[in-house]
PDB file of C-alpha atoms in Angstrom:
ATOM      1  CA  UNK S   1       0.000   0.000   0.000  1.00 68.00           C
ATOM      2  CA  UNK S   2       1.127   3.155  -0.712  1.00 83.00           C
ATOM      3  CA  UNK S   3       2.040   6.300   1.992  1.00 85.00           C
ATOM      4  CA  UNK S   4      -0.664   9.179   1.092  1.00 88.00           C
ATOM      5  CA  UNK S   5      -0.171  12.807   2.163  1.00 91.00           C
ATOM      6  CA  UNK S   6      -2.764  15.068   1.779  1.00 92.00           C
ATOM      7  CA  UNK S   7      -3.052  19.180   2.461  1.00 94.00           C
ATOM      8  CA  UNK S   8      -6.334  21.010   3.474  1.00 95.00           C
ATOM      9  CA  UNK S   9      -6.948  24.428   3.897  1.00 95.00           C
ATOM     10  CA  UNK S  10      -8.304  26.386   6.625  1.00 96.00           C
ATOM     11  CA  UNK S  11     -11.770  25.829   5.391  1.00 97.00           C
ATOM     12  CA  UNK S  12     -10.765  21.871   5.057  1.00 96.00           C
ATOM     13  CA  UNK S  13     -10.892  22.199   1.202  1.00 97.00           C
ATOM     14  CA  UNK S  14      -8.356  19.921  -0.142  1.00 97.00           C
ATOM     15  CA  UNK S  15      -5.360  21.817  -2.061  1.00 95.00           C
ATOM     16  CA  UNK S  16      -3.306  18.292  -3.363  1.00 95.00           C
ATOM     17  CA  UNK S  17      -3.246  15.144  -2.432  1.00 95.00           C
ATOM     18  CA  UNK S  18      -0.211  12.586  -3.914  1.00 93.00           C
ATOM     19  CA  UNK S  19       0.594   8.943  -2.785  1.00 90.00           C
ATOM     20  CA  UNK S  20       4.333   7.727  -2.238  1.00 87.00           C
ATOM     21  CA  UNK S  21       5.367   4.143  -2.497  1.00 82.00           C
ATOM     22  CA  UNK S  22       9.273   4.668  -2.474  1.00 70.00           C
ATOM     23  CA  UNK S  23      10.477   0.793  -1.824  1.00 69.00           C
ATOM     24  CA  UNK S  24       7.165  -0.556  -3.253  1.00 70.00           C
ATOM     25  CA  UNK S  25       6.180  -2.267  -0.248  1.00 71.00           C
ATOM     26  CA  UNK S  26       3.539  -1.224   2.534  1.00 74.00           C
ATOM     27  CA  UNK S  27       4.450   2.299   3.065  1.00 80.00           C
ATOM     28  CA  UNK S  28       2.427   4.291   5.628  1.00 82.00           C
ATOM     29  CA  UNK S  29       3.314   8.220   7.642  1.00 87.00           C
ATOM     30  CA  UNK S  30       3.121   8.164  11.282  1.00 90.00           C
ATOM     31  CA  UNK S  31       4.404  12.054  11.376  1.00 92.00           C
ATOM     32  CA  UNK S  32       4.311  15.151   9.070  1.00 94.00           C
ATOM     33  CA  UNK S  33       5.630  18.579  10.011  1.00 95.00           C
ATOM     34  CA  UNK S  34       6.209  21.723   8.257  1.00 94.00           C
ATOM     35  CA  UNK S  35       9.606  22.961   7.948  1.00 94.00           C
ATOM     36  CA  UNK S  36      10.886  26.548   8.194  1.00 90.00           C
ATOM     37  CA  UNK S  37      11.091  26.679   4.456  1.00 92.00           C
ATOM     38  CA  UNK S  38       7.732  25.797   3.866  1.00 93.00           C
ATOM     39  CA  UNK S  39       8.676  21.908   2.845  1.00 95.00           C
ATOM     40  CA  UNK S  40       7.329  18.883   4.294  1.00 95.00           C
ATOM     41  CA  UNK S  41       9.528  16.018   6.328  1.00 95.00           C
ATOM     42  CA  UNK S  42       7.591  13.394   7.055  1.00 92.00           C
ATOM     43  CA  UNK S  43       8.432   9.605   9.097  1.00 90.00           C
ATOM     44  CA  UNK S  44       7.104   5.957   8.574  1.00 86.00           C
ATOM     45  CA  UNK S  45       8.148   3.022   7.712  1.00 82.00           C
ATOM     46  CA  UNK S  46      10.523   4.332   4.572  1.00 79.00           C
ATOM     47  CA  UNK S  47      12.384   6.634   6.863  1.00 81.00           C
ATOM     48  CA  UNK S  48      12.549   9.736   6.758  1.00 88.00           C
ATOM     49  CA  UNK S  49      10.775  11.931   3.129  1.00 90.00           C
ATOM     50  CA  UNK S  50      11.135  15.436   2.258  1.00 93.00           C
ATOM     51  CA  UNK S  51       8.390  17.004  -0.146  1.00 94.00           C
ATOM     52  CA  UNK S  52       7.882  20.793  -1.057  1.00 96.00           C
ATOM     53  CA  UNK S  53       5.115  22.944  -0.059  1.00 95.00           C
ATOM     54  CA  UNK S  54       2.792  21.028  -2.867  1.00 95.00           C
ATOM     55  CA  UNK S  55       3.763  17.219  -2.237  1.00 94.00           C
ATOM     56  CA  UNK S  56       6.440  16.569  -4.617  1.00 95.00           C
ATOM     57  CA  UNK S  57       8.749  14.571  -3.436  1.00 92.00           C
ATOM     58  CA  UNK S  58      12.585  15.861  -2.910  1.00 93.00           C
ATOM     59  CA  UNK S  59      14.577  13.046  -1.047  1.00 89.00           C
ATOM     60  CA  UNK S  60      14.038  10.150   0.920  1.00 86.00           C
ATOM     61  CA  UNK S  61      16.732   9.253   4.131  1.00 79.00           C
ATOM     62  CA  UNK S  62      15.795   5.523   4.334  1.00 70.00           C
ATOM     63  CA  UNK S  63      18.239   5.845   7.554  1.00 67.00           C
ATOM     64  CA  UNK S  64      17.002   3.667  10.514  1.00 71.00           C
ATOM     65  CA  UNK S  65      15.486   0.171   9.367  1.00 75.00           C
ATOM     66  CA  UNK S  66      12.135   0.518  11.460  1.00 78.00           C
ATOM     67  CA  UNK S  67       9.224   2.771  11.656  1.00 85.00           C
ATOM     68  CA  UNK S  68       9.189   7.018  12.769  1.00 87.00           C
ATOM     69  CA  UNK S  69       6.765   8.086  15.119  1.00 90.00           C
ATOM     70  CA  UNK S  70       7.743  11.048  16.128  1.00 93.00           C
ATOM     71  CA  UNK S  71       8.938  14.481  14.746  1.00 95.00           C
ATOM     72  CA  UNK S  72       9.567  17.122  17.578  1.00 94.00           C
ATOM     73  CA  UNK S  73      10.463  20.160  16.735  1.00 95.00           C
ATOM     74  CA  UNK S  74      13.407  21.739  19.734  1.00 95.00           C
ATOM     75  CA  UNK S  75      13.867  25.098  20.509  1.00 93.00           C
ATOM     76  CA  UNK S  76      16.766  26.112  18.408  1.00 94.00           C
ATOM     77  CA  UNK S  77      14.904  25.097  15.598  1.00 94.00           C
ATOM     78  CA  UNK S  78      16.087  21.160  15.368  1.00 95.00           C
ATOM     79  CA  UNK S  79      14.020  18.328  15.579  1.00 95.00           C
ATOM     80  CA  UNK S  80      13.942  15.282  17.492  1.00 94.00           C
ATOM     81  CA  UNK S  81      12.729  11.924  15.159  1.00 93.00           C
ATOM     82  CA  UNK S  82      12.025   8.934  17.484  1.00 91.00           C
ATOM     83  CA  UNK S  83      10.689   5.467  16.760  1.00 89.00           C
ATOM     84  CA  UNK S  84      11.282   1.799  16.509  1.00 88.00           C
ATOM     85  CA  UNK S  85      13.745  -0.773  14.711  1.00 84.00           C
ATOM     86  CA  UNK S  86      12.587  -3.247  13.172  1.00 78.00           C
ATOM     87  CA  UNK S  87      15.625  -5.452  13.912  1.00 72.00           C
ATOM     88  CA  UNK S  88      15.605  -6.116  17.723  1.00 71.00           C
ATOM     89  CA  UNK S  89      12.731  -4.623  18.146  1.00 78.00           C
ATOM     90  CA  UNK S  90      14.747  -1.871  20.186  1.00 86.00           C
ATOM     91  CA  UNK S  91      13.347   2.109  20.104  1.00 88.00           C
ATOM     92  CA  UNK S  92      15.483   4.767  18.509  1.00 89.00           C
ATOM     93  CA  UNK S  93      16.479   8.623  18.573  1.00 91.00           C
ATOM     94  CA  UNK S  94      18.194  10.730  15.795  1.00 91.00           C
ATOM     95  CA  UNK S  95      18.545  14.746  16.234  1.00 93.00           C
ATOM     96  CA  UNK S  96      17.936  16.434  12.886  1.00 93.00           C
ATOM     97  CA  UNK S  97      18.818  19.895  11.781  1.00 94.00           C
ATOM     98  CA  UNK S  98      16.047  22.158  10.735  1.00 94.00           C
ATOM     99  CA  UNK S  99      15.813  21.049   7.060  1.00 91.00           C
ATOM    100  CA  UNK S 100      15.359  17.292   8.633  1.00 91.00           C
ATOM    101  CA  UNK S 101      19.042  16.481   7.450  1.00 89.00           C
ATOM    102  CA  UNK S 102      21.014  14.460  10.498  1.00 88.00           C
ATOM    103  CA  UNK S 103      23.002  16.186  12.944  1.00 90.00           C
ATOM    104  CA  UNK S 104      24.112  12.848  14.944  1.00 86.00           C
ATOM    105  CA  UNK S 105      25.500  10.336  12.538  1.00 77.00           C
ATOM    106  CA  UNK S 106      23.743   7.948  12.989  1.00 78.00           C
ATOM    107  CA  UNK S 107      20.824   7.070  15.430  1.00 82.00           C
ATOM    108  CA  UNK S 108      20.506   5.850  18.969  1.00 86.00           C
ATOM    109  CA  UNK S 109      19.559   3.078  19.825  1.00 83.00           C
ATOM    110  CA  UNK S 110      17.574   2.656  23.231  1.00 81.00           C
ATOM    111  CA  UNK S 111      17.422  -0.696  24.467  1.00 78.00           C
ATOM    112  CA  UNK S 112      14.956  -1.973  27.231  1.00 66.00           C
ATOM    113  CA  UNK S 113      13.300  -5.087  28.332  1.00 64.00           C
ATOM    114  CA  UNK S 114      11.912  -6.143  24.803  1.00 73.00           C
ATOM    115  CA  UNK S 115      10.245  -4.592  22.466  1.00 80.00           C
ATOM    116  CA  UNK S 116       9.833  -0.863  22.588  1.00 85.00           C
ATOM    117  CA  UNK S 117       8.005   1.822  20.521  1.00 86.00           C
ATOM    118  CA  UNK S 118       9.043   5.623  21.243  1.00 90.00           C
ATOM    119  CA  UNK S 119       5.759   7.703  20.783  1.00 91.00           C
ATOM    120  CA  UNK S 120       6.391  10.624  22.129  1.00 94.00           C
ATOM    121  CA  UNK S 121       9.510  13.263  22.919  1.00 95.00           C
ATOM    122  CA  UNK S 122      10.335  16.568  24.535  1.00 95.00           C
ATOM    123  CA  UNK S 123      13.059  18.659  25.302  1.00 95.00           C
ATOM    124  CA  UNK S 124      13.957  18.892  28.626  1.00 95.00           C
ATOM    125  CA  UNK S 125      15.298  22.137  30.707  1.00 93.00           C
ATOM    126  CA  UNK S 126      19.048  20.267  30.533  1.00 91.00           C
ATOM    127  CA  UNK S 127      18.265  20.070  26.825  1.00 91.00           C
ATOM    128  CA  UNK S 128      18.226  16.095  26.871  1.00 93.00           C
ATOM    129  CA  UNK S 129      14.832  14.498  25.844  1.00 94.00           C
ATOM    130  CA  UNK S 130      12.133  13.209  28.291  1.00 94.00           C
ATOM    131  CA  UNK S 131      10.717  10.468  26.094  1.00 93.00           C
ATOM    132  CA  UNK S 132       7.379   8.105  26.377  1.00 91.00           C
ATOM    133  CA  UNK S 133       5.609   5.253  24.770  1.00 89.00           C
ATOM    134  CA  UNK S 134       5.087   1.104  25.461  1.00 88.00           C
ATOM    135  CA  UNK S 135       7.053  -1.735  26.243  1.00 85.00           C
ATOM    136  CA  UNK S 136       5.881  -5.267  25.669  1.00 83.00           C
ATOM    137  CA  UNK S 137       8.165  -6.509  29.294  1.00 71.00           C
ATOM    138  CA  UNK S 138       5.673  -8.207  31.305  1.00 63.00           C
ATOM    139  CA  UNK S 139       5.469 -11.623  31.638  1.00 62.00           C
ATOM    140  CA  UNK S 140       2.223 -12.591  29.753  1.00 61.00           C
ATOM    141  CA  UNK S 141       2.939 -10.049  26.873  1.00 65.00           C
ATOM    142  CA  UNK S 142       1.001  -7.255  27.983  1.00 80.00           C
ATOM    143  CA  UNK S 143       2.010  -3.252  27.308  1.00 84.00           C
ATOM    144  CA  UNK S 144       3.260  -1.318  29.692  1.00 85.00           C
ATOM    145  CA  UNK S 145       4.246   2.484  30.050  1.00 87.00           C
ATOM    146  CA  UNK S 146       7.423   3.006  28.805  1.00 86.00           C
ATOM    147  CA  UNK S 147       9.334   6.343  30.261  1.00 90.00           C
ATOM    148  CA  UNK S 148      13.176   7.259  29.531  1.00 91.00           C
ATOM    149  CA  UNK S 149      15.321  10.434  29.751  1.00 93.00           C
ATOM    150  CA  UNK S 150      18.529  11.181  27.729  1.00 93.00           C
ATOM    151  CA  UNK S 151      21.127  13.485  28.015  1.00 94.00           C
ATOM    152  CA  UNK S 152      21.585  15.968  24.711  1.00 92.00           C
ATOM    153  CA  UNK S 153      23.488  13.422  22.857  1.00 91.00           C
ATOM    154  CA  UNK S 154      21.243  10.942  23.921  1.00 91.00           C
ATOM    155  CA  UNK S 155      22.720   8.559  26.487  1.00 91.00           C
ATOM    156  CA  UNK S 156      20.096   6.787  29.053  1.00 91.00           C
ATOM    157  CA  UNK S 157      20.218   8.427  32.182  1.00 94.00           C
ATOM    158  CA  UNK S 158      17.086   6.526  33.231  1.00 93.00           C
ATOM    159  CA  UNK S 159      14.264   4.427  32.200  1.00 89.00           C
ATOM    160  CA  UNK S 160      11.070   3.174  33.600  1.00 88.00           C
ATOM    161  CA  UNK S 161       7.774   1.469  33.407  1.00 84.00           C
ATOM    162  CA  UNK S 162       4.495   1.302  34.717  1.00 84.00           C
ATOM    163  CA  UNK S 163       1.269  -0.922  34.172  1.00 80.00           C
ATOM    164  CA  UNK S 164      -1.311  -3.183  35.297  1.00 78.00           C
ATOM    165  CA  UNK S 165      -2.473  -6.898  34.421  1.00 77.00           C
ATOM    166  CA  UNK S 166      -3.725  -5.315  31.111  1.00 79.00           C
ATOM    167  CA  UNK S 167      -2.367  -3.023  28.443  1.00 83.00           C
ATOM    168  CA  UNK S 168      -1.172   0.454  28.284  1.00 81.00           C
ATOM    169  CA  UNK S 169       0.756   2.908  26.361  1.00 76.00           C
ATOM    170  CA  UNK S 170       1.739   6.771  26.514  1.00 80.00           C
ATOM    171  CA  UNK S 171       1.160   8.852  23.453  1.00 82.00           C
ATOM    172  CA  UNK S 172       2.120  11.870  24.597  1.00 85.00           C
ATOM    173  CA  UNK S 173       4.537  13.259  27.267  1.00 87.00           C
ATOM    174  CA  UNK S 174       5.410  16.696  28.865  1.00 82.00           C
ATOM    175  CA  UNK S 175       8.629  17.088  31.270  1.00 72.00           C
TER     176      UNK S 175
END
């Protein structure tokens, strides 16, 4: 299936709509954002895709083999892309400049109990990243909360998580 970005006006009029399918598999977005220069970066299961302001593609970054969740923008204007690996099913973090080109060179990888999805990021105060989303660690295979922070290049500097008999994940975090 193909990836399909789509952008609306105020009025929720549609002004284009294109479909992507850049490794001709089943390609999906999990995150869009608008860039400073107007473009589009967006993060799924290809990586990481760069269109203009009208859809047409520029570049992709296939970079981490797994799927983006998250684009967070920082305050100096970078952004934070966050999700999960497909091999060892371990979450990841890679700091991007403001035109969604890498700053680290390569990504981080944040290992836990087993598999972990990264759903959520923000800056912290330190300027390291207070990070949420679900880890599949308790016996029985239920979801738990899944809560980290990282120092600005992103090393651990703890991790947590929380649930119940049943499942749970965090979408969205604030430090």
């Amino acid at each position: 299936a193909d990836a399909y970005l789509l952008r609306i006006d105020v009025n929720g009029n549609l002004l284009w709509e294109k479909s992507y399918n850049p490794f001709n598999g089943n390609e999906d977005i999990d995150a869009t954002m608008e860039l400073a220069n107007g473009n589009f970066l967006t993060a799924g299961t290809f990586g990481l895709m760069k269109t203009d302001a009208n859809g047409n593609l520029l570049s992709i970054h296939p970079g981490v083999s797994g799927i983006g969740y998250v684009l967070e923008p920082l305050a100096n204007g970078d952004i934070m892309y966050a999700g999960r690996k497909y091999a060892g099913a371990d979450a990841f973090l890679w700091r991007l400049d403001p035109n969604g080109d890498p700053i680290w060179p390569t990504e981080v990888t944040i290992t836990a109990p087993d598999e972990n999805y990264v759903y959520s990021i923000k800056e912290t105060p330190s300027g390291g990243y207070f990070c949420g989303g679900e880890t599949n660690a308790t016996p029985g295979g239920f979801w738990d909360y899944w809560f980290f922070e990282t120092d600005v290049d992103g090393t651990v500097l703890w991790q947590r998580t929380f649930g119940s008999a049943g499942n749970e994940w965090c979408t969205s975090v604030k430090p």
